[in-house]
PDB file of C-alpha atoms in Angstrom:
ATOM      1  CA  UNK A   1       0.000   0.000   0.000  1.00 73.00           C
ATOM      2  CA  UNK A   2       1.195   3.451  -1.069  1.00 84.00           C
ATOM      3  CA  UNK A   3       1.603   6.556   1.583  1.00 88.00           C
ATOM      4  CA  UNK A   4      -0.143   9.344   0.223  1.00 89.00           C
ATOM      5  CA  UNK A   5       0.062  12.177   1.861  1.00 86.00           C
ATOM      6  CA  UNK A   6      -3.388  13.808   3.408  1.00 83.00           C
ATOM      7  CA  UNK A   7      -2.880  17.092   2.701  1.00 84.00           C
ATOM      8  CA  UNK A   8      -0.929  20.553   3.665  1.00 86.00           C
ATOM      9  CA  UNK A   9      -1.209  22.590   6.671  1.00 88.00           C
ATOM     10  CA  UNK A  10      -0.066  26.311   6.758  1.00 91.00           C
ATOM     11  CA  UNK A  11      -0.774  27.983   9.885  1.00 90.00           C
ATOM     12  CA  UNK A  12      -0.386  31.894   8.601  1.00 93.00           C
ATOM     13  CA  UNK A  13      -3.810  30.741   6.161  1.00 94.00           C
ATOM     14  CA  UNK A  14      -6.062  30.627   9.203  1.00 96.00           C
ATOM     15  CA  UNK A  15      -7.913  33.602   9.504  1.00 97.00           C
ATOM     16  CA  UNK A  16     -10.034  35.188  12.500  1.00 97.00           C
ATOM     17  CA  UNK A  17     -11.889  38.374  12.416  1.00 97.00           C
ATOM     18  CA  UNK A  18     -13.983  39.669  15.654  1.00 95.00           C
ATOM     19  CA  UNK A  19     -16.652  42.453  13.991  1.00 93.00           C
ATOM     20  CA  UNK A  20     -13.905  44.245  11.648  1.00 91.00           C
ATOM     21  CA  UNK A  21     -11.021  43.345  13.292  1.00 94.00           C
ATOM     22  CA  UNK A  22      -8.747  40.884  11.619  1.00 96.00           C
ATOM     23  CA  UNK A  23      -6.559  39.094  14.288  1.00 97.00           C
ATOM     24  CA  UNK A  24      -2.959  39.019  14.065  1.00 96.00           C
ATOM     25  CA  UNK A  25       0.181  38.411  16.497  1.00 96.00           C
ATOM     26  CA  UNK A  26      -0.861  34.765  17.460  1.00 97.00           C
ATOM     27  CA  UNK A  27       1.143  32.924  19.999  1.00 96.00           C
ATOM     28  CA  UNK A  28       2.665  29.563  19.363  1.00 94.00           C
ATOM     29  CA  UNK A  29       1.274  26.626  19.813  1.00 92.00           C
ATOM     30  CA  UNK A  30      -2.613  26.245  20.258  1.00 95.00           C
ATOM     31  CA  UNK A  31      -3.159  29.981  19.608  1.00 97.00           C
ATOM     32  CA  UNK A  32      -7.153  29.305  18.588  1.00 97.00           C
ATOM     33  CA  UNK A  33      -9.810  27.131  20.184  1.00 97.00           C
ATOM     34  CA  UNK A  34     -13.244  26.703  19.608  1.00 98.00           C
ATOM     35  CA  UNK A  35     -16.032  24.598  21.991  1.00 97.00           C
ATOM     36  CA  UNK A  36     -19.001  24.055  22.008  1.00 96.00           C
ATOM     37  CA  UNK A  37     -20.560  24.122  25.777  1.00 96.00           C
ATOM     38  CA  UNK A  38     -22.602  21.150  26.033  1.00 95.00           C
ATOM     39  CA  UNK A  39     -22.841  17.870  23.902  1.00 94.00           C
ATOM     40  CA  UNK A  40     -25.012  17.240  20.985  1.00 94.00           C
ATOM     41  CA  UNK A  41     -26.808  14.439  22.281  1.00 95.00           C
ATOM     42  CA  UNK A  42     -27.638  13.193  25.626  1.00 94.00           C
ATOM     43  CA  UNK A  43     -28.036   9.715  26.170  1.00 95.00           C
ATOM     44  CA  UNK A  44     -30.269   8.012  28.404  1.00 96.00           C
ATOM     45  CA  UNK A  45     -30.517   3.860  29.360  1.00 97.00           C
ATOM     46  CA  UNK A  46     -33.271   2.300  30.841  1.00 97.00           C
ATOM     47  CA  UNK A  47     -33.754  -0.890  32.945  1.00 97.00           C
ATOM     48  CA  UNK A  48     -34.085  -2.872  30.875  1.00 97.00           C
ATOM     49  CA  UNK A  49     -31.457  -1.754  28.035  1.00 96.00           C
ATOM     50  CA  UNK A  50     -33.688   0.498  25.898  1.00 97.00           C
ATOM     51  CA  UNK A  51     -31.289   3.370  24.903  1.00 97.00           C
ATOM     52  CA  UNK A  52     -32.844   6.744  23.835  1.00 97.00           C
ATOM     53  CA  UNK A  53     -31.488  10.441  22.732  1.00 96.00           C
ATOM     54  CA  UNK A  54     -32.141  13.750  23.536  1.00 96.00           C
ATOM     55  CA  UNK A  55     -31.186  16.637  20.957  1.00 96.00           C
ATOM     56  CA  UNK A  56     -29.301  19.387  22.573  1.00 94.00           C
ATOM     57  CA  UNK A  57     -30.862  22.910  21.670  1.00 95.00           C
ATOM     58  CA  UNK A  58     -27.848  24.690  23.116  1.00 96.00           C
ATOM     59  CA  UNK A  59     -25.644  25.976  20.437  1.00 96.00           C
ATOM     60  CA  UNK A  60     -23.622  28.647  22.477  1.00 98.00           C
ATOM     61  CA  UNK A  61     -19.937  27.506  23.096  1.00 98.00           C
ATOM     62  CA  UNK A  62     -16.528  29.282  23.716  1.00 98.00           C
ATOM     63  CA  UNK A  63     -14.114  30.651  21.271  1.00 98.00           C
ATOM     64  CA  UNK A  64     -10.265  31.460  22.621  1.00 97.00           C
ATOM     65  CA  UNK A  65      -7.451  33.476  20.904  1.00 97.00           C
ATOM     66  CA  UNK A  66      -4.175  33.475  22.264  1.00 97.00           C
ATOM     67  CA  UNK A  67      -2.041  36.505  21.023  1.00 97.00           C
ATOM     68  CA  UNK A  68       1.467  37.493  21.877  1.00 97.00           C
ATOM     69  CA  UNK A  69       1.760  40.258  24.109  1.00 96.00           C
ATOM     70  CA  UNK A  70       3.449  42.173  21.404  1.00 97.00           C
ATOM     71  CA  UNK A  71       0.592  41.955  19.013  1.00 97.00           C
ATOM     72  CA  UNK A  72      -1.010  45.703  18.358  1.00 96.00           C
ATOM     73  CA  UNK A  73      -4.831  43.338  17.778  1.00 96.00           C
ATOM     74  CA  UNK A  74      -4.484  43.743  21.823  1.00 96.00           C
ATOM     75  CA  UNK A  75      -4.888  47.220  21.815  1.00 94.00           C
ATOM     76  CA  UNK A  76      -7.882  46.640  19.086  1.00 92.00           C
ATOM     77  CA  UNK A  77      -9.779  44.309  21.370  1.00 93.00           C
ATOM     78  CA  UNK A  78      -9.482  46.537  24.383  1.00 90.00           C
ATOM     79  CA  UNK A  79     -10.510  49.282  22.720  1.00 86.00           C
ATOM     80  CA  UNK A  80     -13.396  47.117  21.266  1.00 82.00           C
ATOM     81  CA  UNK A  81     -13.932  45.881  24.395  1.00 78.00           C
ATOM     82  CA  UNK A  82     -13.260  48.528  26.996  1.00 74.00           C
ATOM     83  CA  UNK A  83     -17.206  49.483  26.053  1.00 63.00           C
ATOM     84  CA  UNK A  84     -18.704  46.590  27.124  1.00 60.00           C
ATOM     85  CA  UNK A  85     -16.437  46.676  30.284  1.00 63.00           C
ATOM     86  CA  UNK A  86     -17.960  50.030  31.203  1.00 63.00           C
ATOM     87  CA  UNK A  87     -21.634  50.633  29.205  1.00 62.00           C
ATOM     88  CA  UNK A  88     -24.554  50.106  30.680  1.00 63.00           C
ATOM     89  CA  UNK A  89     -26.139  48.464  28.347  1.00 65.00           C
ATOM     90  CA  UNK A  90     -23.737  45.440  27.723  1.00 62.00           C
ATOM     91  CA  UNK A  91     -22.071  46.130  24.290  1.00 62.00           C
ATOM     92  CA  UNK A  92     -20.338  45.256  22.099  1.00 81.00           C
ATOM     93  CA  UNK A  93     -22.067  41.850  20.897  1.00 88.00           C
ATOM     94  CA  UNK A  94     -20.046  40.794  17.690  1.00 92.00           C
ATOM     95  CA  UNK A  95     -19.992  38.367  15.308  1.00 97.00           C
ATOM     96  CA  UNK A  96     -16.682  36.365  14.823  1.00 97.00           C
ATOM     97  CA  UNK A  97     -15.530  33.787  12.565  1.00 98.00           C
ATOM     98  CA  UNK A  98     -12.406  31.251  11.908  1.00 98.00           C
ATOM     99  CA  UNK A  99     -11.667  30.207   8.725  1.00 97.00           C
ATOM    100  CA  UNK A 100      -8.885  27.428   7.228  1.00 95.00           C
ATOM    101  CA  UNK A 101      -7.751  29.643   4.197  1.00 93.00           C
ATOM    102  CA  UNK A 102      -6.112  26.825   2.806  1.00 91.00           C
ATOM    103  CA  UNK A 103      -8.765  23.984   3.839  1.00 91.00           C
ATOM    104  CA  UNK A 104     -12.105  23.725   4.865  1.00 94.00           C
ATOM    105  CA  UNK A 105     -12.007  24.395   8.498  1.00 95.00           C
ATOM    106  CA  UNK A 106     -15.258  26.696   9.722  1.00 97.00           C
ATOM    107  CA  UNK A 107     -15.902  28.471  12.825  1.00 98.00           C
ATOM    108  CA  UNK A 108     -18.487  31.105  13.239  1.00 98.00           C
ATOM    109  CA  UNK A 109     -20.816  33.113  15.749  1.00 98.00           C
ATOM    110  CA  UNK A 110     -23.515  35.880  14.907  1.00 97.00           C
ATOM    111  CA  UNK A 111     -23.561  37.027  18.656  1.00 96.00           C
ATOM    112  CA  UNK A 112     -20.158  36.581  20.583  1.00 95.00           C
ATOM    113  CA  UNK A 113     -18.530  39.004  23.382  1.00 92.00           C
ATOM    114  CA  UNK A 114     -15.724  38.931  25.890  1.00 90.00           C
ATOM    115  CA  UNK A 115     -15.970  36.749  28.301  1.00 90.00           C
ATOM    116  CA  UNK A 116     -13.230  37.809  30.599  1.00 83.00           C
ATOM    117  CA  UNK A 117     -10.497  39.992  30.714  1.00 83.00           C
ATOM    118  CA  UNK A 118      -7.248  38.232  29.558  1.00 92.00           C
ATOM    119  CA  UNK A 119      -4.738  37.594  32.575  1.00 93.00           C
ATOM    120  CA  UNK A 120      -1.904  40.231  32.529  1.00 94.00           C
ATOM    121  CA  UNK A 121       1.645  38.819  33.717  1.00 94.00           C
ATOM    122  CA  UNK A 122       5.314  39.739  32.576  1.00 95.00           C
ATOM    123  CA  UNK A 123       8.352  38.165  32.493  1.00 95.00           C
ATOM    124  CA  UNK A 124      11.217  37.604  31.231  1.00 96.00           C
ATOM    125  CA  UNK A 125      10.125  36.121  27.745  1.00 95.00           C
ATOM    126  CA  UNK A 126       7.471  37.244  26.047  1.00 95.00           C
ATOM    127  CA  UNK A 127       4.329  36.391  27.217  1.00 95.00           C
ATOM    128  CA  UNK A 128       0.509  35.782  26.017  1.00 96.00           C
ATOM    129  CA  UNK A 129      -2.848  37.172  26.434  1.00 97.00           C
ATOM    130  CA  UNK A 130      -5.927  34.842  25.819  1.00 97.00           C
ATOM    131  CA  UNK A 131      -9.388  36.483  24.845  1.00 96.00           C
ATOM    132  CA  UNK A 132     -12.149  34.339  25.570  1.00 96.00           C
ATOM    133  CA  UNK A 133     -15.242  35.004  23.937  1.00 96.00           C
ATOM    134  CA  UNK A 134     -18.611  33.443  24.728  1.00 96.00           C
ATOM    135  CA  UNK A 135     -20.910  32.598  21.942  1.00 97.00           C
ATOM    136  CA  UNK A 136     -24.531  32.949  21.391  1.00 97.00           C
ATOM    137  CA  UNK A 137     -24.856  30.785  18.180  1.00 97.00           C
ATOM    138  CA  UNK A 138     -21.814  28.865  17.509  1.00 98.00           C
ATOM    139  CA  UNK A 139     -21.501  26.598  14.350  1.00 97.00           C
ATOM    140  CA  UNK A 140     -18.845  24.766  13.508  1.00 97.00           C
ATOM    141  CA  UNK A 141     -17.672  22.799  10.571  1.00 97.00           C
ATOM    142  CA  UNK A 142     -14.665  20.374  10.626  1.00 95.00           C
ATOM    143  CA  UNK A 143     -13.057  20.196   7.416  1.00 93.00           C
ATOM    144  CA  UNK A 144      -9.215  18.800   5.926  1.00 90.00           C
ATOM    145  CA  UNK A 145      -6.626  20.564   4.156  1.00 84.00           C
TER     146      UNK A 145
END
């Protein structure tokens, strides 16, 4: 049998945007995650082996960005962001997506907003700062290279 190989991977092809900003300055490493907060299904036995599923109508899930403390999107997102830190009314709600420019990797969210403040720490290497943003409406679609 002949090894073929799967496909190509490129890292600087994946592409985030949160409203209008386009994200740049990722760390290393897992710089992008994306969850979904509860399973689809839930599965429930009974006595006497009969197995039946419940659908899940909870679509929100959890979308986290790890940038280098360097990266000038920082000062985007806290600008962005300082808002809905301060306002009254609780906005910015934004949509945000993730997409595999050179496969067919999907991750989007019509209503998503900050769910913390990243964690501030210095050292003597460069550091990180993880946004976490909570998602109304997340949809997902797992695709190759």
């Amino acid at each position: 049998m002949a090894i073929e190989l799967t496909g190509t991977y490129k890292g600087d092809q994946v592409f985030v945007t949160v409203g209008s900003v386009l994200i740049s300055g990722f760390s290393d490493g897992d710089a992008i995650s994306v969850k979904r907060a509860e399973e689809l299904y839930t599965l429930k036995v009974g006595i006497d082996g009969g197995v039946a599923r419940s659908r899940n109508a909870n679509k929100s899930g959890t979308i986290e960005i790890k940038l280098l403390q360097t990266s000038k999107v920082n000062d985007e997102l806290s600008d962005m962001f300082y808002v809905d830190n301060f306002g009254e009314d609780g906005s910015p709600v934004l949509p945000i997506s993730i997409t595999d420019g050179n496969g067919r990797t999907l991750c989007s969210a019509g209503q998503a907003w900050l769910k913390a403040v990243p964690e501030i720490t210095f050292g003597k290497d460069i550091g990180e700062r993880t946004w976490a943003f909570d998602c109304a409406d997340l949809k997902v679609y797992i695709g190759g290279n």
